[in-house]
């Protein structure tokens, strides 16, 4: 179970089992016949990719979010915006694949320096795994609950896109 | 963390508005419409009839009863669909007013617990 100031524990077997349970639940909830109907993909057993769009100053941008379920559901899914060509994220050359989200509930960092490891892309939200991995401070009422699913994560990011999207991070070197 | 929201952004998007054309938004002969609400954290949903003159606050309150889920102090009431927008700054509007003012484009709503992470 997620706790503040505790490093998440990876358990891929539990993650896969929980994802298999939660995918049909979420699809039923949003009345979607399949992940493909939503434009989602499952490139590996422990990974989902989900497209997002954001509109800023009249311009609409597309993004691809990769969710990882290696510590799920005791902990939230990993959430990383990735290069759609590679399905991966390498800083700094891929930083323009990260949206600038500035919500108090969900704030993105193309790179985030932490004291306990190498820098990471951080979707700074209490519903992402990286938030706990960097030992971010968290209010007790924001801590991931065992009843939450990855849809909590998706919804938090969707809401930030709707209200607090500020365009892309710039192309590296420009 | 505050529940105050940026009210400058449209409450829901053109995509959500387009989705609303699939169903009638007109109230029945008793002035009722069908409200659809999902609880994001609990992955539960409910549908119920509500007066077009009910406030968003009243719809939110009734949603917990219909969902059989307890309210949490940091819950947020939001629009439904792919582009959810908080309705916390509009809770005094009736469904009719919210529709007329383009705060909502249909009667699909969501309840979600606030996250943190500035």
Coordinates of N, CA and C in Angstrom, one line a residue, chain B:
Chain B
X1 N -4.4 21.9 -0.3 CA -4.7 22.1 -1.7 C -6.1 22.7 -1.8
X2 N -6.3 23.7 -2.7 CA -7.6 24.4 -2.8 C -8.4 23.7 -3.9
X3 N -9.7 23.8 -3.8 CA -10.6 23.3 -4.8 C -10.9 24.4 -5.8
X4 N -10.3 25.6 -5.6 CA -10.5 26.7 -6.6 C -9.9 26.3 -7.9
X5 N -10.5 26.7 -9.0 CA -10.1 26.3 -10.3 C -9.9 27.5 -11.2
X6 N -9.2 27.3 -12.3 CA -9.0 28.3 -13.3 C -10.3 28.3 -14.1
X7 N -11.1 29.4 -13.9 CA -12.4 29.5 -14.6 C -12.3 30.1 -16.0
X8 N -11.1 30.5 -16.4 CA -10.9 31.1 -17.7 C -11.0 30.1 -18.8
X9 N -10.7 28.9 -18.6 CA -10.8 27.9 -19.6 C -12.2 27.5 -19.8
X10 N -12.6 27.1 -21.0 CA -14.0 26.6 -21.3 C -14.2 25.3 -20.4
X11 N -15.4 25.2 -19.9 CA -15.7 24.1 -19.0 C -15.6 22.7 -19.7
X12 N -15.8 22.6 -21.0 CA -15.6 21.4 -21.7 C -15.3 21.8 -23.1
X13 N -14.8 20.8 -23.9 CA -14.3 21.2 -25.2 C -15.2 20.9 -26.3
X14 N -14.8 21.3 -27.5 CA -15.6 21.1 -28.7 C -15.8 19.6 -28.9
X15 N -14.8 18.8 -28.6 CA -15.0 17.3 -28.8 C -16.1 16.8 -27.9
X16 N -16.1 17.3 -26.6 CA -17.1 16.9 -25.7 C -18.5 17.4 -26.2
X17 N -18.5 18.6 -26.7 CA -19.7 19.2 -27.2 C -20.2 18.4 -28.4
X18 N -19.3 17.9 -29.3 CA -19.7 17.1 -30.4 C -20.3 15.8 -29.9
X19 N -19.7 15.3 -28.9 CA -20.2 14.0 -28.4 C -21.7 14.1 -27.8
X20 N -22.0 15.3 -27.4 CA -23.3 15.5 -26.8 C -24.4 15.4 -27.8
X21 N -24.1 15.6 -29.1 CA -25.1 15.6 -30.1 C -25.7 14.2 -30.3
X22 N -25.1 13.2 -29.7 CA -25.7 11.8 -29.8 C -26.9 11.6 -29.0
X23 N -27.2 12.5 -28.1 CA -28.4 12.2 -27.3 C -29.2 13.5 -27.1
X24 N -30.4 13.4 -26.8 CA -31.3 14.5 -26.6 C -31.0 15.2 -25.2
X25 N -30.9 16.5 -25.2 CA -30.7 17.2 -24.0 C -32.0 17.9 -23.5
X26 N -33.1 17.7 -24.3 CA -34.3 18.3 -23.9 C -34.9 17.5 -22.7
X27 N -35.5 18.3 -21.7 CA -36.1 17.6 -20.6 C -37.4 16.9 -21.0
X28 N -37.8 15.9 -20.3 CA -39.1 15.2 -20.6 C -40.3 16.1 -20.1
X29 N -41.5 15.6 -20.2 CA -42.7 16.4 -19.9 C -42.7 16.8 -18.5
X30 N -41.9 16.2 -17.6 CA -41.9 16.6 -16.2 C -40.7 17.5 -15.9
X31 N -40.0 17.9 -16.9 CA -38.9 18.8 -16.7 C -37.6 18.1 -16.2
X32 N -37.6 16.7 -16.4 CA -36.4 16.0 -16.0 C -35.5 15.6 -17.1
X33 N -34.3 15.4 -16.8 CA -33.3 14.9 -17.8 C -32.6 13.7 -17.1
X34 N -31.9 12.9 -17.9 CA -31.1 11.8 -17.4 C -29.7 12.2 -17.1
X35 N -29.2 12.1 -15.9 CA -27.9 12.4 -15.5 C -27.0 11.1 -15.5
X36 N -25.8 11.2 -16.0 CA -24.9 10.1 -16.0 C -23.7 10.5 -15.1
X37 N -23.3 9.7 -14.2 CA -22.2 10.1 -13.3 C -21.3 8.9 -13.1
X38 N -20.0 9.1 -13.2 CA -19.0 8.1 -12.9 C -18.2 8.5 -11.7
X39 N -17.8 7.6 -10.8 CA -16.9 7.9 -9.7 C -15.6 7.3 -10.2
X40 N -14.6 8.2 -10.5 CA -13.4 7.8 -11.1 C -12.6 6.8 -10.2
X41 N -12.5 7.2 -8.9 CA -11.6 6.4 -8.0 C -12.2 5.1 -7.7
X42 N -13.5 5.0 -7.7 CA -14.2 3.7 -7.3 C -14.6 2.9 -8.5
X43 N -14.4 3.5 -9.7 CA -14.9 2.9 -11.0 C -16.3 2.4 -10.9
X44 N -17.2 3.3 -10.4 CA -18.6 3.0 -10.4 C -19.3 4.1 -11.2
X45 N -20.5 3.7 -11.6 CA -21.3 4.7 -12.4 C -22.8 4.6 -12.0
X46 N -23.5 5.6 -12.3 CA -25.0 5.6 -12.0 C -25.6 6.6 -13.0
X47 N -26.9 6.3 -13.2 CA -27.7 7.1 -14.1 C -29.0 7.4 -13.3
X48 N -29.5 8.6 -13.4 CA -30.7 9.0 -12.6 C -31.4 10.2 -13.3
X49 N -32.7 10.3 -13.0 CA -33.4 11.5 -13.5 C -33.3 12.6 -12.5
X50 N -33.2 13.8 -13.1 CA -33.0 15.0 -12.2 C -33.7 16.2 -12.9
X51 N -34.3 17.1 -12.1 CA -34.9 18.3 -12.7 C -33.9 19.1 -13.4
X52 N -34.3 19.7 -14.5 CA -33.4 20.6 -15.3 C -33.1 21.8 -14.5
X53 N -33.9 22.1 -13.5 CA -33.7 23.2 -12.6 C -32.9 22.9 -11.3
X54 N -32.4 21.7 -11.2 CA -31.6 21.3 -10.1 C -30.2 22.0 -10.3
X55 N -29.6 22.4 -9.2 CA -28.3 23.0 -9.3 C -27.2 21.8 -9.4
X56 N -26.1 22.2 -9.9 CA -25.0 21.3 -10.0 C -24.6 20.7 -8.6
X57 N -24.7 21.6 -7.6 CA -24.5 21.1 -6.2 C -25.4 20.0 -5.9
X58 N -26.7 20.2 -6.2 CA -27.7 19.2 -5.9 C -27.5 17.9 -6.7
X59 N -27.1 18.0 -7.9 CA -26.8 16.8 -8.7 C -25.6 16.1 -8.1
X60 N -24.6 16.8 -7.7 CA -23.4 16.2 -7.1 C -23.8 15.5 -5.8
X61 N -24.6 16.2 -5.0 CA -25.0 15.5 -3.7 C -25.8 14.2 -4.0
X62 N -26.7 14.3 -5.0 CA -27.6 13.1 -5.3 C -26.7 12.0 -5.8
X63 N -25.6 12.4 -6.5 CA -24.8 11.3 -7.1 C -24.2 10.4 -6.1
X64 N -23.9 10.9 -5.0 CA -23.3 10.0 -3.9 C -24.4 8.9 -3.5
X65 N -25.6 9.4 -3.4 CA -26.7 8.6 -2.9 C -26.9 7.5 -4.0
X66 N -26.9 7.9 -5.2 CA -27.2 6.9 -6.3 C -26.0 6.0 -6.5
X67 N -24.8 6.4 -6.2 CA -23.6 5.6 -6.4 C -23.4 4.7 -5.1
X68 N -24.1 5.0 -4.0 CA -23.8 4.4 -2.7 C -22.4 4.5 -2.3
X69 N -21.8 5.6 -2.5 CA -20.4 5.9 -2.1 C -20.4 7.1 -1.2
X70 N -19.6 7.1 -0.2 CA -19.4 8.2 0.7 C -18.6 9.4 0.1
X71 N -19.0 10.6 0.4 CA -18.3 11.7 -0.1 C -17.0 11.8 0.7
X72 N -15.9 12.2 0.0 CA -14.6 12.5 0.7 C -14.4 14.0 0.7
X73 N -13.7 14.5 1.7 CA -13.6 16.0 1.8 C -13.0 16.7 0.6
X74 N -12.1 16.0 -0.1 CA -11.4 16.6 -1.2 C -11.9 16.1 -2.6
X75 N -13.1 15.7 -2.6 CA -13.7 15.3 -3.9 C -13.9 16.5 -4.8
X76 N -13.9 16.2 -6.1 CA -14.2 17.3 -7.1 C -15.3 16.8 -8.0
X77 N -16.2 17.7 -8.3 CA -17.3 17.4 -9.3 C -16.8 18.0 -10.6
X78 N -16.9 17.2 -11.7 CA -16.3 17.6 -13.0 C -17.2 17.2 -14.1
X79 N -16.9 17.7 -15.3 CA -17.6 17.2 -16.5 C -17.2 15.8 -16.8
X80 N -18.0 15.1 -17.6 CA -17.6 13.8 -18.0 C -16.8 13.9 -19.3
X81 N -16.4 12.7 -19.9 CA -15.8 12.6 -21.2 C -14.3 12.7 -21.1
X82 N -13.6 12.8 -22.3 CA -12.2 12.8 -22.4 C -11.5 14.0 -21.9
X83 N -12.3 15.1 -21.7 CA -11.7 16.4 -21.4 C -12.4 16.9 -20.1
X84 N -12.2 16.3 -19.0 CA -12.9 16.7 -17.8 C -12.5 18.0 -17.3
X85 N -13.4 18.8 -16.9 CA -13.2 20.2 -16.4 C -13.9 20.3 -15.0
X86 N -13.2 20.8 -14.1 CA -13.8 21.0 -12.7 C -15.0 21.9 -12.8
X87 N -16.1 21.5 -12.1 CA -17.3 22.4 -12.0 C -17.4 23.0 -10.6
X88 N -16.3 23.0 -9.9 CA -16.4 23.5 -8.5 C -16.7 25.0 -8.4
X89 N -16.4 25.7 -9.5 CA -16.7 27.2 -9.5 C -18.1 27.5 -10.0
X90 N -18.8 26.4 -10.4 CA -20.1 26.6 -11.0 C -21.2 25.9 -10.3
X91 N -21.0 25.5 -9.1 CA -22.0 24.6 -8.4 C -23.3 25.2 -8.2
X92 N -23.4 26.6 -8.2 CA -24.7 27.2 -8.0 C -25.6 27.3 -9.2
X93 N -25.0 27.0 -10.3 CA -25.8 27.0 -11.6 C -26.7 25.8 -11.6
X94 N -27.9 26.0 -12.2 CA -28.8 24.9 -12.5 C -28.3 24.2 -13.8
X95 N -28.8 23.0 -14.0 CA -28.4 22.2 -15.2 C -28.7 23.1 -16.4
X96 N -29.9 23.7 -16.4 CA -30.3 24.5 -17.5 C -29.4 25.7 -17.8
X97 N -29.1 26.4 -16.7 CA -28.1 27.5 -16.8 C -26.7 27.1 -17.3
X98 N -26.3 26.0 -16.7 CA -24.9 25.5 -17.1 C -24.9 25.1 -18.5
X99 N -26.0 24.6 -19.0 CA -26.0 24.2 -20.5 C -26.1 25.5 -21.3
X100 N -26.9 26.5 -20.9 CA -27.0 27.7 -21.7 C -25.7 28.5 -21.7
X101 N -25.0 28.4 -20.6 CA -23.7 29.2 -20.5 C -22.5 28.4 -21.0
X102 N -22.8 27.3 -21.6 CA -21.7 26.4 -22.1 C -20.7 25.9 -21.1
X103 N -21.2 25.9 -19.8 CA -20.3 25.3 -18.8 C -20.3 23.8 -18.9
X104 N -21.5 23.3 -19.3 CA -21.5 21.8 -19.7 C -22.1 21.7 -21.1
X105 N -21.9 20.6 -21.7 CA -22.5 20.3 -23.0 C -23.4 19.1 -23.0
X106 N -23.4 18.4 -21.9 CA -24.3 17.3 -21.8 C -24.5 17.0 -20.3
X107 N -25.1 15.9 -20.0 CA -25.4 15.6 -18.6 C -24.5 14.5 -18.1
X108 N -23.3 14.4 -18.6 CA -22.3 13.4 -18.1 C -21.4 14.1 -17.1
X109 N -21.2 13.5 -16.0 CA -20.4 14.1 -14.9 C -19.5 13.1 -14.3
X110 N -18.5 13.6 -13.6 CA -17.6 12.7 -12.9 C -17.3 13.2 -11.5
X111 N -17.0 12.3 -10.6 CA -16.5 12.6 -9.3 C -15.2 12.0 -9.1
X112 N -14.2 12.8 -8.6 CA -12.9 12.3 -8.5 C -12.2 12.9 -7.3
X113 N -11.4 12.2 -6.6 CA -10.7 12.8 -5.5 C -9.5 13.6 -6.0
X114 N -9.3 14.8 -5.4 CA -8.2 15.6 -5.7 C -6.9 14.9 -5.6
X115 N -6.0 15.2 -6.5 CA -4.6 14.7 -6.4 C -3.7 15.9 -6.1
X116 N -2.5 15.6 -5.7 CA -1.5 16.7 -5.3 C -0.2 16.6 -6.1
X117 N 0.4 17.7 -6.4 CA 1.7 17.6 -7.1 C 2.2 18.8 -7.8
X118 N 2.1 20.0 -7.1 CA 2.6 21.2 -7.8 C 4.1 21.1 -8.0

